Coordinates of C-alpha atoms in Angstrom, one line a residue:
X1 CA 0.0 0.0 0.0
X2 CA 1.4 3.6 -0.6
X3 CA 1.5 5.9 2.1
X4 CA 0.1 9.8 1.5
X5 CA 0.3 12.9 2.8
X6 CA -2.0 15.5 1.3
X7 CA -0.9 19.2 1.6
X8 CA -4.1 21.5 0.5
X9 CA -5.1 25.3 0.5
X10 CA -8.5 23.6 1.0
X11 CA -10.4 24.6 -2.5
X12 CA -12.9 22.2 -4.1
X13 CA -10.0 20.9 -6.1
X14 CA -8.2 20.0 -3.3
X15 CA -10.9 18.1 -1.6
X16 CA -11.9 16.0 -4.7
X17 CA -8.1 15.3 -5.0
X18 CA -8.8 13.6 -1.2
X19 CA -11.6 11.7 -2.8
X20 CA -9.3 10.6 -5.4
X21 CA -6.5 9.3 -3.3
X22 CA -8.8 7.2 -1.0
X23 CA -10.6 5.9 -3.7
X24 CA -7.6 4.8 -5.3
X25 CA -7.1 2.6 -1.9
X26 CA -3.5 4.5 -1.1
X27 CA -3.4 5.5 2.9
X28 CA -3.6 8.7 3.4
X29 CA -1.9 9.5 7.0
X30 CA -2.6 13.2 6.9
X31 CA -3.9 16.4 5.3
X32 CA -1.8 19.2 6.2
X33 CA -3.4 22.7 5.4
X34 CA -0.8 25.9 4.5
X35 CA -1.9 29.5 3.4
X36 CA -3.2 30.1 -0.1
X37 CA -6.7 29.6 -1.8
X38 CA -8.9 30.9 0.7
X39 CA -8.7 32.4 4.3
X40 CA -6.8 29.5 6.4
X41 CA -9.9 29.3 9.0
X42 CA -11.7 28.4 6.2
X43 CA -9.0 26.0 4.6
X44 CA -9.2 24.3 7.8
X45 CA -13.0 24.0 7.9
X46 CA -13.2 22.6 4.5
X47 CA -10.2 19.5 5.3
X48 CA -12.2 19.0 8.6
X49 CA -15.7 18.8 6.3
X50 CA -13.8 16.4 3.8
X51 CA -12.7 13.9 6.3
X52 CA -15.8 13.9 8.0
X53 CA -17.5 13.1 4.5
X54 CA -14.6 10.2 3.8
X55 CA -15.3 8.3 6.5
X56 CA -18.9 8.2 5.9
X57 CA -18.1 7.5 1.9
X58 CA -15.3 5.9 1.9
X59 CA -14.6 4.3 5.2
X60 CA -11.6 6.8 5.9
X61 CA -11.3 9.3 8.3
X62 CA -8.1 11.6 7.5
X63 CA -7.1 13.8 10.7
X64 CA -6.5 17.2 9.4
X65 CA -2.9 19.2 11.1
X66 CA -3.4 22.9 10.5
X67 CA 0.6 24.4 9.8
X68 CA 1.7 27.7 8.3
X69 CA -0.5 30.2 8.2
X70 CA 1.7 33.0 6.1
X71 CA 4.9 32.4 3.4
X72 CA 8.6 32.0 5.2
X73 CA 9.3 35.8 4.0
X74 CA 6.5 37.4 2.0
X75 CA 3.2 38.7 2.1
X76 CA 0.4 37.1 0.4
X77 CA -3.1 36.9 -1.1
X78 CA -6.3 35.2 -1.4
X79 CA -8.0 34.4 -4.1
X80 CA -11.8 34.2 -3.2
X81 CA -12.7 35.5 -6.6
X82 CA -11.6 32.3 -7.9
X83 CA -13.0 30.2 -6.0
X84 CA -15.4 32.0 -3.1
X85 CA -15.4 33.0 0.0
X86 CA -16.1 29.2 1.1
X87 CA -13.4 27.4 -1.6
X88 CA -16.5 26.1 -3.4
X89 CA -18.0 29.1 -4.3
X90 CA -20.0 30.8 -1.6
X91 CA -21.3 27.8 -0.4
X92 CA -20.4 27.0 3.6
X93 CA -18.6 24.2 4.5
X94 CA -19.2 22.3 8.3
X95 CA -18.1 19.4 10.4
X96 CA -18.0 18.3 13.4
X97 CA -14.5 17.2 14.0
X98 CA -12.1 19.2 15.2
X99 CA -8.2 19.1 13.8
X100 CA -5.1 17.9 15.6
X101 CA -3.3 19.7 18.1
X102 CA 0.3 19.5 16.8
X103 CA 1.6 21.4 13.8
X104 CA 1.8 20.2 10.3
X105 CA 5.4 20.4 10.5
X106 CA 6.2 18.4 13.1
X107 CA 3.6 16.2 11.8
X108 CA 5.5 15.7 8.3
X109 CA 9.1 14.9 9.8
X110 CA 7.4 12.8 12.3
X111 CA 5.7 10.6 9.3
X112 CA 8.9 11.0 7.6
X113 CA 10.7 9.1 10.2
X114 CA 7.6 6.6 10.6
X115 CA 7.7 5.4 6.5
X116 CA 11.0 6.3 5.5
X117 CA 11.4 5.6 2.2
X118 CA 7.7 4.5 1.5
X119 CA 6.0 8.5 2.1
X120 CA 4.8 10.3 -0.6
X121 CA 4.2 14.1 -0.3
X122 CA 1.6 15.4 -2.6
X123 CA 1.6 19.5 -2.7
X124 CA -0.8 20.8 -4.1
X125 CA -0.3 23.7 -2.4
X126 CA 2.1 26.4 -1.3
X127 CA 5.3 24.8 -0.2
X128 CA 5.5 26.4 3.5
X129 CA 4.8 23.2 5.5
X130 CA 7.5 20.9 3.1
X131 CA 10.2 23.9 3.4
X132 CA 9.8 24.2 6.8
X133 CA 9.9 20.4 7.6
X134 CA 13.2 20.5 5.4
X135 CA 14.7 23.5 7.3
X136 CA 13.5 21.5 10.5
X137 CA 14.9 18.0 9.8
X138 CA 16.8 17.9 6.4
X139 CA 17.0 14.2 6.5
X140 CA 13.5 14.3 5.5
X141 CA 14.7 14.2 1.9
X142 CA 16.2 10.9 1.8
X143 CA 12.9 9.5 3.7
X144 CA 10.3 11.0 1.8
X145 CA 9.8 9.1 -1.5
X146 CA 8.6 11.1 -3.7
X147 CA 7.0 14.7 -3.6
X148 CA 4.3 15.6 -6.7
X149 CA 4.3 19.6 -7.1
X150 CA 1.0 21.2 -8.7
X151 CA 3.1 24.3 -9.6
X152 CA 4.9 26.5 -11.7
X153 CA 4.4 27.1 -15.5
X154 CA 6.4 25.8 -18.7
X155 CA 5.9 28.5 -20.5
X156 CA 5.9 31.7 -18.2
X157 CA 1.5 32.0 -18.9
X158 CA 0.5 32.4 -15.0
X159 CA -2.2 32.7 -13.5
X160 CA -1.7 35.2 -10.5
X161 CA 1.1 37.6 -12.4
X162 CA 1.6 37.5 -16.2
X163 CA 4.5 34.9 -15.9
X164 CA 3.9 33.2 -12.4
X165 CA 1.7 30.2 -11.3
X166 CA 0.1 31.1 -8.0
X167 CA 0.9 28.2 -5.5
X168 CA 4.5 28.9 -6.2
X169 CA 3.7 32.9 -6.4
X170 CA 2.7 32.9 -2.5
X171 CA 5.9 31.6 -1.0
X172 CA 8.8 31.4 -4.0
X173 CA 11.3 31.4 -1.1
X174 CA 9.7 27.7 0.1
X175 CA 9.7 27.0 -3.2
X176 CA 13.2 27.8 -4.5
X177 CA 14.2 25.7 -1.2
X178 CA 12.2 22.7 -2.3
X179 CA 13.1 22.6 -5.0
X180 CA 17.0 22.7 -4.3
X181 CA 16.6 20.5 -1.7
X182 CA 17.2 17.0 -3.2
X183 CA 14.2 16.1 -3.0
X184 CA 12.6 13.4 -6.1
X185 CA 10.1 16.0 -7.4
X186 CA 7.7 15.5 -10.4
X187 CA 5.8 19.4 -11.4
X188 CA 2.7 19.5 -13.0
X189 CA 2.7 23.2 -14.7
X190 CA -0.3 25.6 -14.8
X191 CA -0.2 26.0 -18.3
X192 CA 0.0 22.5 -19.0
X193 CA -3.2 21.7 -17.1
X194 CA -5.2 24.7 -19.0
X195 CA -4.8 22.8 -21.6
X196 CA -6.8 19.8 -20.3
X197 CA -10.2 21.2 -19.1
X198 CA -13.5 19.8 -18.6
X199 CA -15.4 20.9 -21.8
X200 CA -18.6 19.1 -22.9
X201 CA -17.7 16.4 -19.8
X202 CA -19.4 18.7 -17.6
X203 CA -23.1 18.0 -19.2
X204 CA -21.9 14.3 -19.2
X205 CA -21.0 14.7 -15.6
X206 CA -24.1 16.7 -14.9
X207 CA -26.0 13.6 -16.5
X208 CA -24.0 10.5 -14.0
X209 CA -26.8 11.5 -11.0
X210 CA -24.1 10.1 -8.7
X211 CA -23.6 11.8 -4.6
X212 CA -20.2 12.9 -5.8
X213 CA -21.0 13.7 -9.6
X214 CA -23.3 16.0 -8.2
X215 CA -21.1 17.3 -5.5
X216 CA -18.7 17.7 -8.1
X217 CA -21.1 20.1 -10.0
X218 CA -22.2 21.6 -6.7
X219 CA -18.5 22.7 -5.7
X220 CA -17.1 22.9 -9.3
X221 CA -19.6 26.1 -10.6
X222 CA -18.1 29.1 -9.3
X223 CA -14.4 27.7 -10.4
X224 CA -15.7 27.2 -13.6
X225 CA -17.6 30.5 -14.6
X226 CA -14.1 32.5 -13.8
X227 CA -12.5 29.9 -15.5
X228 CA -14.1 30.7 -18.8
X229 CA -15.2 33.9 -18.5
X230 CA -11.8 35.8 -16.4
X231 CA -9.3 32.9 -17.5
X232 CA -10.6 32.9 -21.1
X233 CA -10.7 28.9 -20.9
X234 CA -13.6 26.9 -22.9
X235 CA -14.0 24.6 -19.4
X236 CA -13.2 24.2 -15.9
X237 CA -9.5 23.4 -15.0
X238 CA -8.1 20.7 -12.5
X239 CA -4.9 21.3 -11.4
X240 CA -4.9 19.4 -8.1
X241 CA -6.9 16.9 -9.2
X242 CA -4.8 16.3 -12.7
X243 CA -1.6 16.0 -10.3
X244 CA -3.0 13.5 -8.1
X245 CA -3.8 11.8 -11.2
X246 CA -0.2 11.8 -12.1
X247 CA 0.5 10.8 -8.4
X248 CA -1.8 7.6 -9.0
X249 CA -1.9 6.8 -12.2
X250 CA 1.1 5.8 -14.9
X251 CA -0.8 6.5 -17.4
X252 CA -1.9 10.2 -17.4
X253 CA 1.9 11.8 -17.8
X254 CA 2.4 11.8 -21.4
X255 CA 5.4 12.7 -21.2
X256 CA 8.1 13.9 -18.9
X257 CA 11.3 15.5 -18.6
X258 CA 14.1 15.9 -16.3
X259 CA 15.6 19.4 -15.5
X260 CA 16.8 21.7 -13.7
X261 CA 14.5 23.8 -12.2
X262 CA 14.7 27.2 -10.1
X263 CA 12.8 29.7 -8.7
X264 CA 12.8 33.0 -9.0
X265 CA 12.1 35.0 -5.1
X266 CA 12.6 38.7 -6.2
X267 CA 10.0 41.0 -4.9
X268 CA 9.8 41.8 -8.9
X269 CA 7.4 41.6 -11.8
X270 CA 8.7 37.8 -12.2
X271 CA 8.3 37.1 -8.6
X272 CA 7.2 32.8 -8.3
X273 CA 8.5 32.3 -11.8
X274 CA 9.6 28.5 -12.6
X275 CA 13.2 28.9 -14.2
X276 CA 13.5 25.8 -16.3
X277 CA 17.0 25.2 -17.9
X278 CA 15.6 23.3 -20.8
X279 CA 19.0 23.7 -22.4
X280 CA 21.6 22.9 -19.7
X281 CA 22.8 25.9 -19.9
X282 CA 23.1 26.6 -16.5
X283 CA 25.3 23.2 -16.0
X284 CA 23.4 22.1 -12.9
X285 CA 22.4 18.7 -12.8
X286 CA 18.7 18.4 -13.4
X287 CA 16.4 18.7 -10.5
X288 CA 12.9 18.0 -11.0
X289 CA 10.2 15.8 -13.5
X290 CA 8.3 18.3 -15.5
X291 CA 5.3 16.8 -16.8
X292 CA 5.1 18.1 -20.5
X293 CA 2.2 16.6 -22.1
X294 CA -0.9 14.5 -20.4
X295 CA -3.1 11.6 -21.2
X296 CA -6.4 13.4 -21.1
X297 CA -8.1 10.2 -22.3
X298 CA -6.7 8.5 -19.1
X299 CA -7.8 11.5 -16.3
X300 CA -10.8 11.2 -17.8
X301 CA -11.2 7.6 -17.1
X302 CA -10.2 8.2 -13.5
X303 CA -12.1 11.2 -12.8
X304 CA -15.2 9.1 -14.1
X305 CA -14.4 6.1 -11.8
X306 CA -14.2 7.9 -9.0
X307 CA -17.7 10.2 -10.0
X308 CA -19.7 7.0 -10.7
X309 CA -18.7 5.3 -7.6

């Protein structure tokens, strides 16, 4: 069995990415929340709401560890106009759990020690709690597997600045040490995933009359109108959910290539931008799997298992 630990900004993207995981039978130890999407009260809420929910769907409760709350250096912003006040639209999430008294931090080293070798770290987030789990213990990087990073851009289209991808926008310090860290990284870009939206599917989806189809719909509807009518996109996009497809699932990365990859922390127009040396010319040794092309055919298939079940 894998072993999981799920790093959110708790958006609707984030919690369907949960669904995925625990449908796909892989433990998942921990979700960790860090800054971005949405105020962190909120992110908090909505991790609480989705394990609550898992153990009722899927047998699994997930205990939630709330960690940083701001980026290492920088200030920050929310982005409720992408995706509401309540991370799936305006809509209030509730639960009746409470989450875990000790910090996601400590939480990640101490599962680092627990599975070494055998913990996979899936951010699809801003990388505060992984950076400062490195800076913390840096042994972590020989014990944690492997780390899938929803991130960045191959191409310099962002979505927060012109150039820069937002999860990486928020904290480019945590991400420039990640990413230099050692660590066995695969990025799945921004404006690779654009490319991959939910176009007609969404009447098809619409038509399954599944609980989570509809859920989907339900939490998906504010995401896409500012998808396609802010982002200029012809459907809704799934960043998180596309990466922990990757994560799970051979089939969906097309294809993928090893470089080395930086990060640009400048408080500067090209603040959070992915620096990817697709020529060597740099002459460090490459760093990080970028994902370069995707299997839509295949998400497809395993967002539709998980809808119908």
């Amino acid at each position: 069995m894998r072993n999981f630990i799920i790093d959110c900004d708790t958006a609707e993207d984030d919690i369907f990415s949960l669904f995925m995981l625990l449908h796909n039978k892989v433990k998942v130890h921990a979700i960790t929340v860090v800054e971005g999407n949405v105020s962190f009260p909120v992110e908090v809420q909505n991790a609480l709401w989705a394990s609550e929910f898992s153990k009722r769907f899927f047998g699994e409760e997930v205990k939630v560890y709330p960690g940083m709350e701001r980026p290492l250096v920088k200030d920050f912003k929310t982005v409720e106009n992408v995706h509401g006040k309540g991370g799936i639209g305006d809509l209030t999430l509730s639960s009746n759990l409470k989450p875990e008294g000790k910090h996601a931090v400590d939480l990640i080293v101490e599962l680092a020690d627990r599975y070494p070798g055998e913990l996979e770290f899936l951010a699809i987030s801003p990388l505060t709690n992984l950076a400062m789990a490195y800076l913390k213990d840096r042994s972590v990087v020989e014990k944690i597997k492997k780390v899938w990073v929803m991130g960045g851009t191959i191409n310099g289209h962002g979505n927060i600045t012109p150039v820069a991808e937002y999860n990486v926008w928020v904290d480019p310090d945590a991400a420039k040490i990640v990413f230099n860290s050692g660590f066995d990284i695969t990025m799945v870009a921004w404006d690779l995933i654009t490319q991959f939206t939910i176009n007609e599917e969404w009447e098809e989806i619409k038509g399954l009359k599944t609980e989570l189809s509809e859920m989907y719909v339900k939490f998906y509807k504010h995401y896409r109108e500012f998808a396609m009518t802010y982002q200029k996109m012809k459907g809704n996009p799934h960043p998180d959910l596309i990466t922990t497809a990757v994560a799970l699932d051979e089939r969906v990365a097309k294809r993928v290539e090893k470089f080395y990859v930086d990060v640009e922390n400048c408080d500067c127009s090209t603040r959070g931008v992915t620096v990817i040396d697709y020529l060597g010319v740099l002459g460090r040794e490459p760093n990080v799997n970028v994902v370069l092309d995707l299997n839509k055919k295949a998400f497809l298939e395993d967002l539709y298992s998980l809808l119908r079940r």
